């Protein structure tokens, strides 16, 4: 609790171009929840270097992501928006928690297996211990709730296990966090292969809608989305392409999937696809305009970056000091 409010933590990697999946699965829920909780939203740049990055490009993308959080509607005076690398407690707690995490647990992480297969030439130790750092992110702020897409659930479960294990040994040190997964949009699928999730790292640019895609590109990608030959608009697993388009339309308009099915009753895919395109454009266009406006305001962004790193650092240090004392590190001499 901070000032009588429950705490929320979440983060995104500044790697690749953000997709509609990141927006509908995470960012959109962050905004909905931001009034109710004391929120920490991090640009998790420490996580990004588990895959080789171009330094200039990483710096640029990290700043763009931080700007995007604000452009999407998170007020940086109320929400703590900051770079993970500006708060060294993340790395320090991660080391400690690594000593309370088993190799077997990390071996079971599907994201590790997927990434290791994709980057077979660089299966580094950071890629393996990535979920421990994620646990440190969350537990440092004593977060009650963590809004994420379905793909992060396994990491959240591990975070809970690490927190409980630590608490069993040392008493109530960490709040055990709950995941928050939205009803629609928690797993947006690829437009070209609707059995795979929409991903920043997909090689086929038509598979993903990027948050910075212009309206023509968005419309073209929606019209080219892979569907099926059934010809009827139903919300069911047997029609994954149509189901995904309905999910996108629902998440963008606030309608339930059932309402969408009713709206398109008797209509064909040729009508659904452009409607989805329009719905996506109407969500992304204001975001893009605000992003362009904010990006020019260097002094404002810099002041936010500085203030919020200090705020995050304050809360993170409080937990870190407590943990250090619990595990037996010597007190500091003042
Ligand atoms: P990342 O950067 O891969 O994704 C950011 C958020 O977007 C969600 N997401 C999706 N949701 C729906 N459909 C999709 N196709 C889709 N693709 C991505 C993700 O679930 C995530 O919520 N390890 C995390 C970042 C992280 C983090 C944390 C998150 C680091 N520390 C602590 C929460 C709490 C990641 O790589 O997310």
Tab-separated table of C-alpha atoms and ligand atoms in Angstrom:
chain	number	residue	atom	x	y	z
A	1	UNK	CA	0.000	0.000	0.000
A	2	UNK	CA	1.169	3.510	-0.772
A	3	UNK	CA	-0.921	6.366	0.663
A	4	UNK	CA	-3.840	3.995	1.184
A	5	UNK	CA	-3.778	2.751	-2.394
A	6	UNK	CA	-2.908	-0.705	-3.670
A	7	UNK	CA	0.147	-0.886	-5.915
A	8	UNK	CA	0.328	-1.806	-9.593
A	9	UNK	CA	3.505	-2.647	-11.484
A	10	UNK	CA	3.977	-3.415	-15.152
A	11	UNK	CA	6.550	-2.998	-17.878
A	12	UNK	CA	7.359	-3.444	-21.537
A	13	UNK	CA	10.512	-4.070	-23.431
A	14	UNK	CA	11.844	-1.379	-25.690
A	15	UNK	CA	12.704	-3.969	-28.302
A	16	UNK	CA	11.328	-3.914	-31.841
A	17	UNK	CA	8.243	-1.981	-32.852
A	18	UNK	CA	5.358	-2.151	-30.442
A	19	UNK	CA	2.310	-3.956	-31.811
A	20	UNK	CA	-1.413	-3.716	-31.404
A	21	UNK	CA	-1.037	-6.812	-29.169
A	22	UNK	CA	1.073	-4.818	-26.701
A	23	UNK	CA	-1.493	-2.048	-26.720
A	24	UNK	CA	-4.667	-4.132	-26.379
A	25	UNK	CA	-3.124	-6.777	-24.094
A	26	UNK	CA	-1.368	-4.394	-21.724
A	27	UNK	CA	-1.186	-0.646	-22.235
A	28	UNK	CA	-4.940	-0.187	-22.622
A	29	UNK	CA	-5.582	-1.938	-19.292
A	30	UNK	CA	-2.867	0.108	-17.629
A	31	UNK	CA	-4.852	3.214	-18.418
A	32	UNK	CA	-8.120	1.761	-17.138
A	33	UNK	CA	-6.492	0.745	-13.858
A	34	UNK	CA	-4.339	3.803	-13.313
A	35	UNK	CA	-6.820	5.783	-11.203
A	36	UNK	CA	-7.501	2.957	-8.824
A	37	UNK	CA	-3.876	2.047	-8.002
A	38	UNK	CA	-0.550	3.646	-7.186
A	39	UNK	CA	1.171	2.732	-10.449
A	40	UNK	CA	4.725	2.009	-11.561
A	41	UNK	CA	5.223	1.585	-15.310
A	42	UNK	CA	8.735	0.733	-16.334
A	43	UNK	CA	10.551	0.697	-19.652
A	44	UNK	CA	12.413	-2.526	-18.936
A	45	UNK	CA	15.683	-1.868	-20.712
A	46	UNK	CA	17.674	-4.337	-18.569
A	47	UNK	CA	15.488	-7.087	-20.007
A	48	UNK	CA	16.146	-5.885	-23.549
A	49	UNK	CA	19.841	-6.735	-23.587
A	50	UNK	CA	19.166	-10.462	-23.184
A	51	UNK	CA	19.017	-10.220	-26.985
A	52	UNK	CA	21.825	-8.331	-28.758
A	53	UNK	CA	20.869	-4.661	-29.319
A	54	UNK	CA	22.315	-1.763	-31.230
A	55	UNK	CA	23.094	0.755	-28.411
A	56	UNK	CA	21.877	3.864	-30.221
A	57	UNK	CA	18.761	2.140	-31.409
A	58	UNK	CA	17.991	0.830	-27.890
A	59	UNK	CA	18.332	4.301	-26.391
A	60	UNK	CA	16.053	5.727	-29.067
A	61	UNK	CA	13.434	3.032	-28.661
A	62	UNK	CA	13.490	3.264	-24.877
A	63	UNK	CA	12.746	6.982	-25.053
A	64	UNK	CA	10.043	6.394	-27.648
A	65	UNK	CA	8.430	3.779	-25.417
A	66	UNK	CA	8.458	6.065	-22.402
A	67	UNK	CA	6.887	8.793	-24.549
A	68	UNK	CA	4.302	6.348	-25.792
A	69	UNK	CA	3.211	5.447	-22.252
A	70	UNK	CA	2.423	9.125	-21.711
A	71	UNK	CA	0.886	9.591	-25.166
A	72	UNK	CA	-1.440	6.659	-24.494
A	73	UNK	CA	-2.929	8.555	-21.553
A	74	UNK	CA	-0.850	7.760	-18.474
A	75	UNK	CA	-0.305	10.974	-16.561
A	76	UNK	CA	3.372	10.924	-15.488
A	77	UNK	CA	2.628	13.160	-12.521
A	78	UNK	CA	0.361	10.486	-11.072
A	79	UNK	CA	1.957	7.347	-12.518
A	80	UNK	CA	5.608	6.570	-11.993
A	81	UNK	CA	6.935	6.120	-15.534
A	82	UNK	CA	10.656	5.374	-15.559
A	83	UNK	CA	13.579	3.426	-17.029
A	84	UNK	CA	14.417	0.212	-15.215
A	85	UNK	CA	18.148	0.899	-15.701
A	86	UNK	CA	17.850	4.132	-13.682
A	87	UNK	CA	16.963	2.178	-10.538
A	88	UNK	CA	19.864	-0.099	-9.635
A	89	UNK	CA	17.794	-1.919	-6.994
A	90	UNK	CA	16.228	-4.027	-9.780
A	91	UNK	CA	19.550	-5.688	-10.538
A	92	UNK	CA	20.458	-5.989	-6.852
A	93	UNK	CA	17.207	-7.682	-5.843
A	94	UNK	CA	17.403	-9.877	-8.903
A	95	UNK	CA	20.697	-11.330	-7.641
A	96	UNK	CA	19.203	-12.119	-4.252
A	97	UNK	CA	16.045	-13.674	-5.711
A	98	UNK	CA	18.179	-15.733	-8.102
A	99	UNK	CA	19.455	-17.521	-4.997
A	100	UNK	CA	15.854	-18.477	-4.200
A	101	UNK	CA	14.940	-19.741	-7.673
A	102	UNK	CA	15.622	-23.237	-8.962
A	103	UNK	CA	17.201	-24.122	-12.295
A	104	UNK	CA	14.330	-26.558	-12.837
A	105	UNK	CA	11.791	-23.736	-12.545
A	106	UNK	CA	13.625	-21.586	-15.071
A	107	UNK	CA	14.057	-24.555	-17.400
A	108	UNK	CA	10.294	-24.872	-17.650
A	109	UNK	CA	9.730	-21.319	-18.897
A	110	UNK	CA	8.276	-21.509	-22.398
A	111	UNK	CA	9.474	-18.012	-23.305
A	112	UNK	CA	13.056	-19.098	-22.568
A	113	UNK	CA	12.642	-22.152	-24.769
A	114	UNK	CA	11.180	-20.057	-27.605
A	115	UNK	CA	13.836	-17.348	-27.376
A	116	UNK	CA	16.658	-19.860	-27.059
A	117	UNK	CA	15.443	-21.526	-30.254
A	118	UNK	CA	15.225	-18.155	-32.021
A	119	UNK	CA	18.648	-16.939	-30.851
A	120	UNK	CA	20.553	-20.223	-30.856
A	121	UNK	CA	23.853	-18.360	-31.313
A	122	UNK	CA	23.357	-16.322	-28.111
A	123	UNK	CA	21.752	-18.392	-25.355
A	124	UNK	CA	23.175	-16.245	-22.582
A	125	UNK	CA	22.672	-16.607	-18.827
A	126	UNK	CA	20.587	-13.411	-18.803
A	127	UNK	CA	18.067	-14.970	-21.145
A	128	UNK	CA	17.773	-17.858	-18.705
A	129	UNK	CA	17.444	-15.740	-15.544
A	130	UNK	CA	15.180	-13.171	-17.222
A	131	UNK	CA	12.111	-14.236	-15.170
A	132	UNK	CA	14.027	-13.631	-11.922
A	133	UNK	CA	14.629	-10.022	-12.938
A	134	UNK	CA	10.953	-9.753	-13.762
A	135	UNK	CA	10.101	-11.055	-10.278
A	136	UNK	CA	12.466	-8.448	-8.807
A	137	UNK	CA	10.703	-5.687	-10.790
A	138	UNK	CA	7.348	-6.628	-9.358
A	139	UNK	CA	8.348	-7.473	-5.789
A	140	UNK	CA	10.495	-4.349	-5.313
A	141	UNK	CA	7.373	-2.203	-5.355
A	142	UNK	CA	5.279	-4.636	-3.286
A	143	UNK	CA	2.843	-4.741	-6.205
A	144	UNK	CA	-0.639	-6.123	-5.603
A	145	UNK	CA	-1.558	-6.337	-9.258
A	146	UNK	CA	0.326	-6.810	-12.524
A	147	UNK	CA	-1.597	-6.212	-15.749
A	148	UNK	CA	-0.131	-8.353	-18.552
A	149	UNK	CA	-1.105	-10.348	-21.624
A	150	UNK	CA	-1.569	-14.117	-21.338
A	151	UNK	CA	1.964	-14.801	-22.593
A	152	UNK	CA	3.403	-13.432	-19.316
A	153	UNK	CA	1.280	-15.588	-16.994
A	154	UNK	CA	3.930	-18.244	-16.488
A	155	UNK	CA	6.413	-15.580	-15.354
A	156	UNK	CA	3.816	-14.172	-12.972
A	157	UNK	CA	3.223	-17.602	-11.471
A	158	UNK	CA	6.969	-17.974	-10.907
A	159	UNK	CA	7.075	-14.526	-9.266
A	160	UNK	CA	4.362	-15.618	-6.852
A	161	UNK	CA	6.259	-18.817	-6.045
A	162	UNK	CA	9.490	-16.928	-5.371
A	163	UNK	CA	7.670	-14.423	-3.146
A	164	UNK	CA	5.942	-17.155	-1.166
A	165	UNK	CA	9.159	-19.130	-0.775
A	166	UNK	CA	10.982	-16.059	0.514
A	167	UNK	CA	8.134	-15.133	2.863
A	168	UNK	CA	8.059	-18.682	4.255
A	169	UNK	CA	11.665	-18.364	5.285
A	170	UNK	CA	11.844	-14.717	6.413
A	171	UNK	CA	8.306	-13.693	7.342
A	172	UNK	CA	6.033	-11.363	5.406
A	173	UNK	CA	8.533	-9.473	3.295
A	174	UNK	CA	6.836	-9.410	-0.103
A	175	UNK	CA	3.287	-8.795	-1.235
A	176	UNK	CA	2.296	-11.792	-3.365
A	177	UNK	CA	1.041	-10.218	-6.621
A	178	UNK	CA	-1.982	-11.133	-8.731
A	179	UNK	CA	-1.970	-11.006	-12.512
A	180	UNK	CA	-4.599	-8.876	-14.207
A	181	UNK	CA	-5.558	-10.179	-17.620
A	182	UNK	CA	-8.222	-8.308	-19.597
A	183	UNK	CA	-11.353	-10.084	-20.812
A	184	UNK	CA	-10.681	-9.292	-24.456
A	185	UNK	CA	-7.362	-8.597	-26.132
A	186	UNK	CA	-5.182	-10.587	-23.742
A	187	UNK	CA	-3.845	-12.615	-26.652
A	188	UNK	CA	-3.947	-10.888	-30.013
A	189	UNK	CA	-2.878	-13.282	-32.742
A	190	UNK	CA	-0.809	-12.806	-35.896
A	191	UNK	CA	-2.830	-11.569	-38.874
A	192	UNK	CA	-0.984	-13.981	-41.130
A	193	UNK	CA	-1.011	-17.063	-38.884
A	194	UNK	CA	-3.789	-16.758	-36.296
A	195	UNK	CA	-2.472	-19.744	-34.359
A	196	UNK	CA	0.601	-17.675	-33.326
A	197	UNK	CA	0.585	-14.567	-31.105
A	198	UNK	CA	1.126	-11.178	-32.724
A	199	UNK	CA	4.751	-10.429	-31.965
A	200	UNK	CA	7.190	-7.525	-32.305
A	201	UNK	CA	9.789	-9.929	-33.636
A	202	UNK	CA	7.701	-11.491	-36.434
A	203	UNK	CA	9.642	-11.378	-39.698
A	204	UNK	CA	6.519	-10.844	-41.784
A	205	UNK	CA	5.475	-7.183	-41.394
A	206	UNK	CA	1.925	-8.020	-42.508
A	207	UNK	CA	1.513	-10.295	-39.479
A	208	UNK	CA	1.466	-7.405	-36.997
A	209	UNK	CA	-0.116	-3.986	-36.791
A	210	UNK	CA	2.504	-1.653	-35.394
A	211	UNK	CA	1.392	1.207	-33.209
A	212	UNK	CA	3.036	3.676	-35.583
A	213	UNK	CA	1.513	2.228	-38.789
A	214	UNK	CA	-0.291	4.850	-40.880
A	215	UNK	CA	-4.016	4.425	-41.613
A	216	UNK	CA	-3.509	3.028	-45.144
A	217	UNK	CA	-1.095	0.403	-43.859
A	218	UNK	CA	-3.463	-0.582	-41.040
A	219	UNK	CA	-6.355	-0.943	-43.470
A	220	UNK	CA	-4.269	-2.950	-45.949
A	221	UNK	CA	-3.049	-5.338	-43.215
A	222	UNK	CA	-6.595	-5.881	-41.928
A	223	UNK	CA	-7.943	-6.536	-45.421
A	224	UNK	CA	-5.159	-9.082	-46.033
A	225	UNK	CA	-5.678	-10.883	-42.718
A	226	UNK	CA	-5.751	-14.664	-43.107
A	227	UNK	CA	-9.225	-16.079	-42.372
A	228	UNK	CA	-10.933	-19.287	-43.558
A	229	UNK	CA	-13.377	-20.548	-46.158
A	230	UNK	CA	-16.385	-20.960	-43.826
A	231	UNK	CA	-17.835	-17.594	-44.851
A	232	UNK	CA	-19.802	-16.987	-41.630
A	233	UNK	CA	-18.831	-14.700	-38.793
A	234	UNK	CA	-18.771	-16.780	-35.594
A	235	UNK	CA	-16.695	-16.400	-32.446
A	236	UNK	CA	-15.172	-19.848	-32.065
A	237	UNK	CA	-11.803	-21.610	-31.876
A	238	UNK	CA	-12.387	-23.404	-35.189
A	239	UNK	CA	-12.168	-20.016	-36.950
A	240	UNK	CA	-9.050	-18.528	-35.322
A	241	UNK	CA	-8.580	-15.763	-37.914
A	242	UNK	CA	-12.148	-14.481	-37.560
A	243	UNK	CA	-12.044	-14.909	-33.796
A	244	UNK	CA	-8.918	-12.746	-33.686
A	245	UNK	CA	-10.518	-10.036	-35.840
A	246	UNK	CA	-13.554	-10.049	-33.543
A	247	UNK	CA	-11.258	-9.779	-30.512
A	248	UNK	CA	-9.466	-6.799	-32.050
A	249	UNK	CA	-12.747	-5.121	-32.966
A	250	UNK	CA	-14.165	-5.776	-29.467
A	251	UNK	CA	-11.095	-4.480	-27.679
A	252	UNK	CA	-11.014	-1.333	-29.847
A	253	UNK	CA	-14.727	-0.527	-29.599
A	254	UNK	CA	-15.570	-1.798	-26.106
A	255	UNK	CA	-18.279	-4.092	-27.526
A	256	UNK	CA	-18.461	-7.721	-26.409
A	257	UNK	CA	-17.595	-10.447	-28.927
A	258	UNK	CA	-21.269	-11.513	-28.842
A	259	UNK	CA	-22.383	-7.973	-29.787
A	260	UNK	CA	-19.910	-8.000	-32.654
A	261	UNK	CA	-21.228	-11.317	-33.950
A	262	UNK	CA	-24.776	-9.883	-33.820
A	263	UNK	CA	-23.662	-6.709	-35.591
A	264	UNK	CA	-22.196	-8.703	-38.484
A	265	UNK	CA	-24.918	-11.322	-38.750
A	266	UNK	CA	-25.583	-12.134	-42.408
A	267	UNK	CA	-22.563	-10.084	-43.477
A	268	UNK	CA	-19.334	-11.355	-45.033
A	269	UNK	CA	-15.631	-11.117	-44.254
A	270	UNK	CA	-15.419	-8.296	-46.826
A	271	UNK	CA	-17.442	-6.154	-44.434
A	272	UNK	CA	-15.807	-7.254	-41.180
A	273	UNK	CA	-12.211	-6.615	-42.263
A	274	UNK	CA	-12.530	-2.894	-43.168
A	275	UNK	CA	-14.636	-2.313	-40.040
A	276	UNK	CA	-11.790	-3.759	-37.961
A	277	UNK	CA	-9.348	-1.511	-39.857
A	278	UNK	CA	-11.453	1.568	-39.066
A	279	UNK	CA	-11.763	0.615	-35.389
A	280	UNK	CA	-7.996	0.185	-35.079
A	281	UNK	CA	-7.289	3.466	-36.872
A	282	UNK	CA	-9.651	5.343	-34.581
A	283	UNK	CA	-7.746	4.017	-31.547
A	284	UNK	CA	-4.220	4.498	-32.895
A	285	UNK	CA	-4.527	7.852	-34.702
A	286	UNK	CA	-4.950	9.976	-31.516
A	287	UNK	CA	-2.135	8.043	-29.879
A	288	UNK	CA	0.172	8.747	-32.822
A	289	UNK	CA	-0.721	12.446	-32.900
A	290	UNK	CA	-0.061	12.844	-29.189
A	291	UNK	CA	3.179	10.883	-29.519
A	292	UNK	CA	4.387	13.240	-32.263
A	293	UNK	CA	3.494	16.283	-30.161
A	294	UNK	CA	5.137	15.009	-26.963
A	295	UNK	CA	8.309	13.800	-28.679
A	296	UNK	CA	9.201	17.391	-29.500
A	297	UNK	CA	9.026	18.456	-25.850
A	298	UNK	CA	12.493	17.399	-24.742
A	299	UNK	CA	12.624	19.474	-21.543
A	300	UNK	CA	9.283	18.113	-20.315
A	301	UNK	CA	10.248	14.501	-20.981
A	302	UNK	CA	13.635	14.954	-19.328
A	303	UNK	CA	12.030	16.367	-16.192
A	304	UNK	CA	9.625	13.420	-16.027
A	305	UNK	CA	12.493	10.964	-16.464
A	306	UNK	CA	14.450	12.547	-13.635
A	307	UNK	CA	11.588	12.953	-11.162
A	308	UNK	CA	10.179	9.506	-11.673
A	309	UNK	CA	13.534	7.717	-11.429
A	310	UNK	CA	13.910	9.330	-8.004
A	311	UNK	CA	10.411	8.331	-6.950
A	312	UNK	CA	10.843	4.723	-8.128
A	313	UNK	CA	14.277	4.607	-6.486
A	314	UNK	CA	12.833	5.675	-3.157
A	315	UNK	CA	10.261	2.852	-2.987
A	316	UNK	CA	12.648	0.293	-4.471
A	317	UNK	CA	15.343	1.078	-1.878
A	318	UNK	CA	12.882	0.616	0.951
A	319	UNK	CA	12.159	-2.974	-0.099
A	320	UNK	CA	15.768	-3.714	-1.004
A	321	UNK	CA	17.075	-2.595	2.395
A	322	UNK	CA	14.486	-4.755	4.137
A	323	UNK	CA	15.459	-7.791	2.058
A	324	UNK	CA	19.174	-7.208	2.616
A	325	UNK	CA	18.612	-7.090	6.350
A	326	UNK	CA	16.478	-10.247	6.278
A	327	UNK	CA	19.071	-12.314	4.429
A	328	UNK	CA	21.815	-11.191	6.805
A	329	UNK	CA	23.855	-8.528	5.026
A	330	UNK	CA	25.631	-6.192	7.484
A	331	UNK	CA	23.921	-2.899	8.358
A	332	UNK	CA	25.309	0.248	6.777
A	333	UNK	CA	27.280	2.583	9.011
A	334	UNK	CA	25.862	6.102	8.792
B	1	LIG	P1	6.688	-7.555	-23.698
B	1	LIG	O1	7.514	-6.334	-23.858
B	1	LIG	O2	6.983	-8.720	-24.593
B	1	LIG	O3	5.165	-7.205	-23.859
B	1	LIG	C1	4.579	-6.120	-23.160
B	1	LIG	C2	3.158	-6.478	-22.777
B	1	LIG	O4	2.383	-6.765	-23.938
B	1	LIG	C3	1.705	-8.010	-23.786
B	1	LIG	N1	1.606	-8.644	-25.113
B	1	LIG	C4	0.462	-9.061	-25.669
B	1	LIG	N2	-0.814	-9.017	-25.213
B	1	LIG	C5	-1.784	-9.493	-26.035
B	1	LIG	N3	-1.540	-10.013	-27.267
B	1	LIG	C6	-0.272	-10.073	-27.764
B	1	LIG	N4	-0.053	-10.563	-28.963
B	1	LIG	C7	0.788	-9.578	-26.940
B	1	LIG	N5	2.135	-9.479	-27.105
B	1	LIG	C8	2.617	-8.910	-25.971
B	1	LIG	C9	2.606	-8.811	-22.845
B	1	LIG	O5	1.895	-9.832	-22.190
B	1	LIG	C10	3.078	-7.738	-21.889
B	1	LIG	O6	2.112	-7.528	-20.873
B	1	LIG	N6	8.736	-9.699	-19.695
B	1	LIG	C11	7.798	-8.685	-20.130
B	1	LIG	C12	8.137	-7.288	-19.632
B	1	LIG	C13	8.310	-7.193	-18.169
B	1	LIG	C14	7.274	-7.132	-17.202
B	1	LIG	C15	7.925	-7.032	-15.948
B	1	LIG	C16	5.877	-7.153	-17.301
B	1	LIG	C17	9.495	-7.125	-17.493
B	1	LIG	N7	9.257	-7.034	-16.174
B	1	LIG	C18	7.173	-6.966	-14.780
B	1	LIG	C19	5.154	-7.083	-16.110
B	1	LIG	C20	5.793	-6.991	-14.874
B	1	LIG	C21	7.796	-8.637	-21.631
B	1	LIG	O7	8.747	-9.015	-22.273
B	1	LIG	O8	6.703	-8.031	-22.181
